[in-house]
Amino acid sequence: MASKQLSHTLLALGFILFFGAQTALSQTKDQKVLEAKKLALEKEIKDMNRLLIVKKKEKGTVVASLENSQRKIQIREQLIRVNNQQANLLSRQISENEREIQSQKKSLSVLKSDYAQMIQKSSLHSSQENRLLFLLSSKSFYMGYKRLQYLKQYRSYRQKQGLEIAKETKELEAKTSRLTAQRKDKQKLVAANRAEKALLLKEKQGKDALLTSIKRNERQYTASIKKKQKEAQALERRIEDLIKAAIAAANKKSGLKKGGASFVLTPEAKRVANSFTANKGKLVWPLEKGLLKRGYGVYSDPVYPGIKHQNNGVSLATASGAFARAIFEGEVIAIMAVPGGNLGVQIKHGNYISTYYNLSAVSVKKGDLVKEKEPLGQIATNGSTGQTLLKFYLYQNSTRLNPQEWVYNLK
């Protein structure tokens, strides 16, 4: 009877441990995902603090400071959400572990009680004399043999259960230690979130002060917007004009009478184009280290959200002195020089064209064949803001593409 109860108790304990392990595995996976998100967000904030420092005393830097502040607020809000998710996950883990520990304690208590009963009953045959009397009182040799086997098995089973109790006790102690560690981790997360919320409040107050400062000079800001829009439009026209000229020149060289809107590809150019296409989403960044400051497409004005702007490429922030680099093998088809602006490089990859603008100096010339990651020129640092920004554009023939869909992890 005792051995049956013991078996049932062990089975129940086994179920507790099995399902507890399955839940723990699932939660560990969730923890790793959240921890990876948290580290990425913390790195982005760190990079922003390092790469987007604005010389606040310089004239005309307030808008840059505002844009940076808004981006930091977005990232910090995401970080707070991730911290909350981690805290909630830990709360669930703590509750589940507490339930498992209580259930395991009850099962272990029953296991020990059953084991104690088994020890008490087996003590009847514990001495040499009792064992001998038990065997000699058998009615037949066969019964005596069976009793001997029974004594051996019972002793073996008792030893096995003793070891099992020791093992389960050790696992329970380990689970209790993990529970203590989880409670400490949750306390740290709560404290970290409190600190992040304080920083967020400070950044929002700073952003509001910047907005007030800009709105005091609304006319000046409106004029600045119009000027920047004209500069952006002039740059994009220049990029597209150079692409059209490159298509016309290449097709004329190939013997095509009419210019056409697309490159006529040689076998080698077709190979490069096919390889470029196959690497969609895996292309290297156009600079070694940096972060995305402005993504592709329509975005709201930082001061007047009702006003929309269009970014036909992406803007990447990097460290002063950094170089732009080729995202793929190709041929330099133009060195751009925009009046009143900086330099740019255009590279043809089959029928794809990548453009790297805002360079203070270039290290390649038209006609050069470049390899992936080859330096193209030093990125200019703005004298007023102190920021080093690369503007990057991508086209297929004369069709504009979203670089964020092509360059690896550009987000």
CSV table of C-alpha atoms in Angstrom, one decimal:
chain,number,residue,atom,x,y,z
A,1,MET,CA,0.0,0.0,0.0
A,2,ALA,CA,2.8,2.4,1.0
A,3,SER,CA,4.7,1.7,-2.3
A,4,LYS,CA,1.5,2.4,-4.3
A,5,GLN,CA,0.9,5.7,-2.6
A,6,LEU,CA,4.6,6.5,-3.1
A,7,SER,CA,4.4,5.8,-6.8
A,8,HIS,CA,1.3,8.0,-7.2
A,9,THR,CA,3.0,10.8,-5.3
A,10,LEU,CA,6.1,10.5,-7.5
A,11,LEU,CA,3.9,10.6,-10.6
A,12,ALA,CA,2.2,13.8,-9.4
A,13,LEU,CA,5.5,15.3,-8.6
A,14,GLY,CA,6.8,14.3,-12.1
A,15,PHE,CA,3.8,16.1,-13.7
A,16,ILE,CA,4.5,19.3,-11.7
A,17,LEU,CA,8.1,19.3,-12.7
A,18,PHE,CA,7.4,18.5,-16.4
A,19,PHE,CA,4.8,21.2,-16.9
A,20,GLY,CA,6.8,23.6,-14.8
A,21,ALA,CA,9.8,23.0,-17.1
A,22,GLN,CA,7.6,23.5,-20.3
A,23,THR,CA,6.3,26.9,-18.9
A,24,ALA,CA,9.8,27.9,-17.9
A,25,LEU,CA,11.2,27.2,-21.4
A,26,SER,CA,8.4,29.3,-23.0
A,27,GLN,CA,9.0,32.2,-20.6
A,28,THR,CA,12.8,32.0,-21.0
A,29,LYS,CA,12.3,32.5,-24.8
A,30,ASP,CA,10.0,35.5,-24.1
A,31,GLN,CA,12.6,36.9,-21.7
A,32,LYS,CA,15.4,36.6,-24.3
A,33,VAL,CA,13.3,38.4,-26.9
A,34,LEU,CA,12.4,41.2,-24.5
A,35,GLU,CA,16.1,41.5,-23.3
A,36,ALA,CA,17.3,41.8,-26.9
A,37,LYS,CA,14.7,44.6,-27.6
A,38,LYS,CA,15.8,46.3,-24.4
A,39,LEU,CA,19.5,46.2,-25.3
A,40,ALA,CA,18.8,47.5,-28.8
A,41,LEU,CA,16.8,50.4,-27.5
A,42,GLU,CA,19.4,51.3,-24.8
A,43,LYS,CA,22.1,51.1,-27.5
A,44,GLU,CA,20.1,53.5,-29.7
A,45,ILE,CA,19.7,56.0,-26.9
A,46,LYS,CA,23.4,55.8,-26.2
A,47,ASP,CA,24.2,56.2,-29.9
A,48,MET,CA,21.8,59.2,-30.1
A,49,ASN,CA,23.5,60.9,-27.1
A,50,ARG,CA,26.9,60.3,-28.8
A,51,LEU,CA,26.1,61.1,-32.4
A,52,LEU,CA,23.3,63.7,-32.2
A,53,ILE,CA,24.8,66.2,-29.8
A,54,VAL,CA,23.8,69.7,-30.9
A,55,LYS,CA,25.8,72.8,-30.2
A,56,LYS,CA,22.9,74.6,-28.5
A,57,LYS,CA,24.5,78.0,-28.4
A,58,GLU,CA,24.9,78.1,-32.2
A,59,LYS,CA,22.2,79.9,-34.2
A,60,GLY,CA,19.8,77.8,-36.1
A,61,THR,CA,20.2,74.6,-34.1
A,62,VAL,CA,16.9,74.7,-32.2
A,63,VAL,CA,15.0,72.6,-34.8
A,64,ALA,CA,17.8,70.0,-34.8
A,65,SER,CA,17.6,69.8,-31.0
A,66,LEU,CA,13.8,69.4,-31.2
A,67,GLU,CA,14.0,66.6,-33.7
A,68,ASN,CA,16.5,64.8,-31.6
A,69,SER,CA,14.5,65.3,-28.5
A,70,GLN,CA,11.3,63.9,-30.2
A,71,ARG,CA,13.2,60.8,-31.4
A,72,LYS,CA,14.7,60.3,-27.9
A,73,ILE,CA,11.2,60.5,-26.4
A,74,GLN,CA,9.9,57.9,-28.8
A,75,ILE,CA,12.8,55.5,-28.0
A,76,ARG,CA,12.5,56.0,-24.3
A,77,GLU,CA,8.8,55.4,-24.4
A,78,GLN,CA,9.5,52.1,-26.2
A,79,LEU,CA,12.1,51.2,-23.6
A,80,ILE,CA,9.6,51.9,-20.8
A,81,ARG,CA,7.0,49.6,-22.5
A,82,VAL,CA,9.6,46.9,-22.8
A,83,ASN,CA,10.6,47.3,-19.2
A,84,ASN,CA,6.9,47.0,-18.3
A,85,GLN,CA,6.6,43.8,-20.4
A,86,GLN,CA,9.6,42.4,-18.6
A,87,ALA,CA,8.2,43.2,-15.2
A,88,ASN,CA,4.8,41.7,-16.1
A,89,LEU,CA,6.5,38.5,-17.4
A,90,LEU,CA,8.5,38.3,-14.1
A,91,SER,CA,5.3,38.8,-12.1
A,92,ARG,CA,3.7,35.8,-14.0
A,93,GLN,CA,6.9,33.8,-13.5
A,94,ILE,CA,6.9,34.6,-9.8
A,95,SER,CA,3.3,33.6,-9.4
A,96,GLU,CA,3.7,30.4,-11.3
A,97,ASN,CA,6.9,29.5,-9.3
A,98,GLU,CA,5.1,30.2,-6.1
A,99,ARG,CA,2.2,27.9,-7.1
A,100,GLU,CA,4.7,25.2,-8.2
A,101,ILE,CA,6.7,25.5,-5.0
A,102,GLN,CA,3.6,25.1,-2.8
A,103,SER,CA,2.4,22.2,-4.9
A,104,GLN,CA,5.8,20.6,-4.9
A,105,LYS,CA,6.1,21.1,-1.1
A,106,LYS,CA,2.8,19.3,-0.6
A,107,SER,CA,3.8,16.4,-2.8
A,108,LEU,CA,7.2,16.1,-1.2
A,109,SER,CA,5.5,16.1,2.3
A,110,VAL,CA,3.3,13.2,1.2
A,111,LEU,CA,6.3,11.5,-0.3
A,112,LYS,CA,8.2,11.8,2.9
A,113,SER,CA,5.3,10.6,5.0
A,114,ASP,CA,4.8,7.5,2.8
A,115,TYR,CA,8.5,6.9,2.9
A,116,ALA,CA,8.4,7.1,6.7
A,117,GLN,CA,5.6,4.5,6.8
A,118,MET,CA,7.5,2.2,4.5
A,119,ILE,CA,10.6,2.5,6.7
A,120,GLN,CA,8.5,1.8,9.8
A,121,LYS,CA,7.0,-1.4,8.2
A,122,SER,CA,10.4,-2.5,6.9
A,123,SER,CA,11.9,-2.2,10.4
A,124,LEU,CA,10.0,-5.5,11.2
A,125,HIS,CA,12.5,-7.2,9.0
A,126,SER,CA,15.5,-5.0,9.7
A,127,SER,CA,17.4,-7.2,12.1
A,128,GLN,CA,19.3,-10.3,11.0
A,129,GLU,CA,17.2,-12.5,13.4
A,130,ASN,CA,13.8,-11.1,12.1
A,131,ARG,CA,14.9,-11.6,8.5
A,132,LEU,CA,15.9,-15.2,9.3
A,133,LEU,CA,12.7,-15.9,11.2
A,134,PHE,CA,10.7,-14.4,8.3
A,135,LEU,CA,12.4,-16.8,5.9
A,136,LEU,CA,12.3,-19.9,8.1
A,137,SER,CA,8.6,-19.5,8.8
A,138,SER,CA,7.9,-20.1,5.1
A,139,LYS,CA,5.8,-23.2,4.4
A,140,SER,CA,7.9,-24.3,1.5
A,141,PHE,CA,11.3,-23.7,-0.1
A,142,TYR,CA,9.6,-21.8,-3.0
A,143,MET,CA,7.8,-19.5,-0.5
A,144,GLY,CA,11.1,-18.9,1.2
A,145,TYR,CA,12.8,-18.0,-2.1
A,146,LYS,CA,10.0,-15.6,-2.9
A,147,ARG,CA,10.3,-13.9,0.5
A,148,LEU,CA,14.0,-13.5,0.0
A,149,GLN,CA,13.4,-11.9,-3.4
A,150,TYR,CA,10.8,-9.6,-1.8
A,151,LEU,CA,13.2,-8.5,0.9
A,152,LYS,CA,15.9,-7.6,-1.7
A,153,GLN,CA,13.4,-5.7,-3.9
A,154,TYR,CA,11.9,-3.9,-1.0
A,155,ARG,CA,15.3,-2.8,0.2
A,156,SER,CA,16.3,-1.7,-3.3
A,157,TYR,CA,13.0,0.2,-3.8
A,158,ARG,CA,13.4,2.0,-0.4
A,159,GLN,CA,16.9,3.1,-1.3
A,160,LYS,CA,15.7,4.4,-4.7
A,161,GLN,CA,12.9,6.4,-3.1
A,162,GLY,CA,15.3,7.8,-0.5
A,163,LEU,CA,17.5,9.1,-3.4
A,164,GLU,CA,14.4,10.4,-5.2
A,165,ILE,CA,13.4,12.4,-2.1
A,166,ALA,CA,16.9,13.9,-1.9
A,167,LYS,CA,16.8,14.8,-5.6
A,168,GLU,CA,13.4,16.5,-5.3
A,169,THR,CA,14.4,18.3,-2.2
A,170,LYS,CA,17.4,19.7,-4.0
A,171,GLU,CA,15.3,20.8,-7.0
A,172,LEU,CA,12.8,22.5,-4.6
A,173,GLU,CA,15.7,24.4,-3.0
A,174,ALA,CA,17.0,25.5,-6.4
A,175,LYS,CA,13.5,26.7,-7.5
A,176,THR,CA,13.2,28.7,-4.2
A,177,SER,CA,16.5,30.3,-5.0
A,178,ARG,CA,15.4,31.2,-8.5
A,179,LEU,CA,12.2,32.7,-7.0
A,180,THR,CA,14.3,34.9,-4.7
A,181,ALA,CA,16.4,36.0,-7.7
A,182,GLN,CA,13.3,36.8,-9.8
A,183,ARG,CA,11.9,39.0,-7.0
A,184,LYS,CA,15.2,40.9,-6.9
A,185,ASP,CA,15.2,41.3,-10.8
A,186,LYS,CA,11.7,42.7,-10.6
A,187,GLN,CA,12.7,45.2,-8.0
A,188,LYS,CA,15.6,46.3,-10.3
A,189,LEU,CA,13.2,46.6,-13.3
A,190,VAL,CA,10.8,48.7,-11.3
A,191,ALA,CA,13.6,51.0,-10.1
A,192,ALA,CA,15.0,51.2,-13.7
A,193,ASN,CA,11.5,52.1,-15.1
A,194,ARG,CA,11.1,54.8,-12.4
A,195,ALA,CA,14.4,56.3,-13.5
A,196,GLU,CA,13.4,56.1,-17.2
A,197,LYS,CA,10.1,57.8,-16.5
A,198,ALA,CA,12.0,60.7,-14.7
A,199,LEU,CA,14.3,61.1,-17.8
A,200,LEU,CA,11.3,60.9,-20.1
A,201,LEU,CA,9.5,63.7,-18.1
A,202,LYS,CA,12.7,65.8,-18.3
A,203,GLU,CA,13.0,65.3,-22.1
A,204,LYS,CA,9.3,66.2,-22.6
A,205,GLN,CA,9.8,69.4,-20.6
A,206,GLY,CA,12.9,70.2,-22.7
A,207,LYS,CA,10.9,69.5,-25.9
A,208,ASP,CA,8.1,71.8,-24.8
A,209,ALA,CA,10.6,74.6,-24.1
A,210,LEU,CA,12.1,74.1,-27.6
A,211,LEU,CA,8.7,74.2,-29.2
A,212,THR,CA,7.8,77.4,-27.4
A,213,SER,CA,11.1,79.0,-28.5
A,214,ILE,CA,10.5,78.1,-32.1
A,215,LYS,CA,6.9,79.2,-32.2
A,216,ARG,CA,8.0,82.7,-30.9
A,217,ASN,CA,9.7,83.0,-34.3
A,218,GLU,CA,7.1,81.4,-36.5
A,219,ARG,CA,7.9,83.5,-39.6
A,220,GLN,CA,11.5,82.7,-39.4
A,221,TYR,CA,10.7,79.0,-39.0
A,222,THR,CA,8.3,79.0,-42.0
A,223,ALA,CA,11.0,80.6,-44.1
A,224,SER,CA,13.5,78.0,-43.0
A,225,ILE,CA,11.0,75.2,-44.0
A,226,LYS,CA,10.5,76.6,-47.4
A,227,LYS,CA,14.3,77.0,-47.9
A,228,LYS,CA,15.0,73.4,-46.9
A,229,GLN,CA,12.2,72.1,-49.1
A,230,LYS,CA,13.7,74.0,-52.1
A,231,GLU,CA,17.2,72.6,-51.3
A,232,ALA,CA,15.8,69.0,-51.0
A,233,GLN,CA,13.9,69.4,-54.3
A,234,ALA,CA,17.0,70.8,-56.1
A,235,LEU,CA,19.1,67.8,-54.8
A,236,GLU,CA,16.5,65.2,-55.9
A,237,ARG,CA,16.2,66.8,-59.3
A,238,ARG,CA,20.0,66.7,-59.6
A,239,ILE,CA,20.1,63.0,-58.7
A,240,GLU,CA,17.4,62.1,-61.1
A,241,ASP,CA,18.9,64.2,-64.0
A,242,LEU,CA,22.2,62.5,-63.5
A,243,ILE,CA,20.5,59.1,-63.6
A,244,LYS,CA,18.7,59.9,-66.8
A,245,ALA,CA,22.0,61.1,-68.3
A,246,ALA,CA,23.7,57.9,-67.2
A,247,ILE,CA,20.9,55.8,-68.8
A,248,ALA,CA,21.1,57.7,-72.1
A,249,ALA,CA,24.9,57.6,-72.2
A,250,ALA,CA,25.0,53.8,-71.4
A,251,ASN,CA,22.3,53.0,-74.0
A,252,LYS,CA,23.9,55.1,-76.7
A,253,LYS,CA,27.2,53.2,-76.1
A,254,SER,CA,25.2,50.0,-76.5
A,255,GLY,CA,24.0,51.2,-79.9
A,256,LEU,CA,20.4,52.0,-78.9
A,257,LYS,CA,19.1,54.8,-81.0
A,258,LYS,CA,16.5,56.1,-78.5
A,259,GLY,CA,17.6,56.9,-75.0
A,260,GLY,CA,15.0,54.8,-73.2
A,261,ALA,CA,14.0,54.9,-69.5
A,262,SER,CA,16.0,51.9,-68.5
A,263,PHE,CA,19.6,50.6,-68.8
A,264,VAL,CA,20.3,48.2,-71.6
A,265,LEU,CA,22.3,45.6,-69.6
A,266,THR,CA,25.4,43.8,-70.8
A,267,PRO,CA,25.8,40.2,-69.5
A,268,GLU,CA,28.1,41.5,-66.8
A,269,ALA,CA,25.8,44.3,-65.8
A,270,LYS,CA,22.9,41.8,-65.7
A,271,ARG,CA,24.9,39.5,-63.4
A,272,VAL,CA,25.5,42.5,-61.0
A,273,ALA,CA,21.8,43.5,-61.2
A,274,ASN,CA,20.6,40.0,-60.5
A,275,SER,CA,23.0,39.6,-57.5
A,276,PHE,CA,21.9,43.0,-56.2
A,277,THR,CA,18.2,41.9,-56.4
A,278,ALA,CA,19.0,38.7,-54.6
A,279,ASN,CA,20.6,40.7,-51.8
A,280,LYS,CA,17.4,42.7,-51.1
A,281,GLY,CA,17.2,43.2,-47.3
A,282,LYS,CA,20.8,42.1,-46.8
A,283,LEU,CA,22.9,45.0,-48.3
A,284,VAL,CA,25.5,46.5,-46.0
A,285,TRP,CA,25.0,50.0,-44.5
A,286,PRO,CA,26.5,52.9,-46.5
A,287,LEU,CA,28.6,53.8,-43.4
A,288,GLU,CA,30.4,51.6,-40.9
A,289,LYS,CA,28.7,52.8,-37.8
A,290,GLY,CA,25.7,55.0,-37.2
A,291,LEU,CA,21.9,55.3,-36.7
A,292,LEU,CA,18.9,56.2,-38.7
A,293,LYS,CA,17.9,59.8,-38.1
A,294,ARG,CA,15.2,60.2,-40.8
A,295,GLY,CA,13.5,57.3,-42.5
A,296,TYR,CA,12.1,57.1,-46.0
A,297,GLY,CA,8.7,58.5,-47.0
A,298,VAL,CA,6.2,61.1,-45.5
A,299,TYR,CA,6.8,62.5,-42.0
A,300,SER,CA,5.2,65.1,-39.9
A,301,ASP,CA,6.9,68.5,-39.2
A,302,PRO,CA,8.4,68.5,-35.7
A,303,VAL,CA,6.8,71.8,-34.9
A,304,TYR,CA,3.5,71.7,-36.8
A,305,PRO,CA,2.5,68.1,-37.1
A,306,GLY,CA,-0.2,69.0,-39.7
A,307,ILE,CA,2.5,69.9,-42.2
A,308,LYS,CA,3.9,66.9,-44.0
A,309,HIS,CA,7.3,66.4,-45.6
A,310,GLN,CA,8.6,63.8,-48.0
A,311,ASN,CA,12.0,62.2,-47.7
A,312,ASN,CA,13.0,60.4,-50.9
A,313,GLY,CA,16.0,58.7,-49.2
A,314,VAL,CA,17.2,58.2,-45.7
A,315,SER,CA,19.4,60.3,-43.4
A,316,LEU,CA,22.0,58.5,-41.3
A,317,ALA,CA,23.9,60.0,-38.3
A,318,THR,CA,27.5,59.0,-37.7
A,319,ALA,CA,30.6,60.2,-35.9
A,320,SER,CA,32.7,63.1,-37.1
A,321,GLY,CA,35.3,62.0,-39.7
A,322,ALA,CA,33.4,58.9,-40.8
A,323,PHE,CA,33.4,57.8,-44.4
A,324,ALA,CA,30.6,56.8,-46.7
A,325,ARG,CA,31.1,53.3,-48.3
A,326,ALA,CA,29.7,51.4,-51.2
A,327,ILE,CA,26.7,49.1,-50.3
A,328,PHE,CA,27.6,46.7,-53.2
A,329,GLU,CA,30.1,46.3,-56.1
A,330,GLY,CA,29.6,48.7,-59.0
A,331,GLU,CA,30.8,51.5,-61.2
A,332,VAL,CA,31.0,55.2,-60.2
A,333,ILE,CA,28.9,57.0,-62.8
A,334,ALA,CA,29.0,60.6,-61.3
A,335,ILE,CA,30.6,62.8,-58.8
A,336,MET,CA,27.8,65.3,-57.8
A,337,ALA,CA,28.4,68.9,-56.9
A,338,VAL,CA,25.3,70.8,-55.7
A,339,PRO,CA,25.6,74.6,-55.8
A,340,GLY,CA,25.7,75.8,-52.2
A,341,GLY,CA,25.9,72.3,-50.9
A,342,ASN,CA,28.4,69.4,-50.5
A,343,LEU,CA,29.5,66.6,-52.7
A,344,GLY,CA,27.9,63.3,-53.6
A,345,VAL,CA,28.8,60.0,-55.3
A,346,GLN,CA,26.6,57.9,-57.6
A,347,ILE,CA,27.3,54.2,-58.2
A,348,LYS,CA,25.7,51.9,-60.8
A,349,HIS,CA,25.0,48.3,-59.8
A,350,GLY,CA,23.7,46.8,-63.0
A,351,ASN,CA,20.4,48.8,-63.4
A,352,TYR,CA,20.4,50.0,-59.7
A,353,ILE,CA,21.9,53.3,-58.6
A,354,SER,CA,22.9,54.2,-55.1
A,355,THR,CA,23.6,57.9,-54.2
A,356,TYR,CA,25.7,59.0,-51.2
A,357,TYR,CA,25.3,62.8,-50.5
A,358,ASN,CA,26.7,65.3,-48.0
A,359,LEU,CA,30.4,64.4,-48.5
A,360,SER,CA,33.1,67.0,-47.7
A,361,ALA,CA,35.6,65.1,-49.9
A,362,VAL,CA,35.5,62.1,-52.3
A,363,SER,CA,38.1,59.4,-52.7
A,364,VAL,CA,36.8,58.0,-56.0
A,365,LYS,CA,36.3,59.3,-59.6
A,366,LYS,CA,33.9,58.7,-62.4
A,367,GLY,CA,34.5,55.3,-64.1
A,368,ASP,CA,36.1,53.7,-61.0
A,369,LEU,CA,35.0,50.1,-60.3
A,370,VAL,CA,34.4,49.8,-56.6
A,371,LYS,CA,33.9,46.8,-54.3
A,372,GLU,CA,31.4,46.4,-51.5
A,373,LYS,CA,32.3,48.5,-48.4
A,374,GLU,CA,35.0,50.5,-50.3
A,375,PRO,CA,35.3,54.0,-48.9
A,376,LEU,CA,33.9,56.7,-51.2
A,377,GLY,CA,34.5,59.9,-49.3
A,378,GLN,CA,34.4,61.7,-45.9
A,379,ILE,CA,31.0,62.7,-44.6
A,380,ALA,CA,30.6,66.4,-43.9
A,381,THR,CA,30.0,67.7,-40.4
A,382,ASN,CA,27.6,70.6,-40.0
A,383,GLY,CA,29.4,73.6,-38.6
A,384,SER,CA,26.3,74.9,-36.8
A,385,THR,CA,24.8,71.7,-35.3
A,386,GLY,CA,28.0,69.7,-35.1
A,387,GLN,CA,26.1,66.7,-36.6
A,388,THR,CA,27.5,64.4,-39.3
A,389,LEU,CA,24.7,63.2,-41.5
A,390,LEU,CA,24.8,61.1,-44.7
A,391,LYS,CA,21.9,61.3,-47.1
A,392,PHE,CA,21.4,58.0,-49.0
A,393,TYR,CA,19.2,57.3,-52.0
A,394,LEU,CA,18.4,54.2,-54.0
A,395,TYR,CA,16.9,53.8,-57.5
A,396,GLN,CA,16.2,51.1,-60.0
A,397,ASN,CA,16.7,52.8,-63.4
A,398,SER,CA,14.7,56.0,-62.8
A,399,THR,CA,12.3,54.5,-60.2
A,400,ARG,CA,12.8,55.6,-56.6
A,401,LEU,CA,13.2,52.8,-54.0
A,402,ASN,CA,12.9,52.7,-50.3
A,403,PRO,CA,16.5,52.0,-48.9
A,404,GLN,CA,15.0,50.6,-45.7
A,405,GLU,CA,13.7,47.6,-47.6
A,406,TRP,CA,17.1,46.9,-49.2
A,407,VAL,CA,19.7,47.6,-46.5
A,408,TYR,CA,20.0,45.2,-43.6
A,409,ASN,CA,18.3,46.2,-40.4
A,410,LEU,CA,18.0,49.9,-41.5
A,411,LYS,CA,15.4,50.9,-39.0
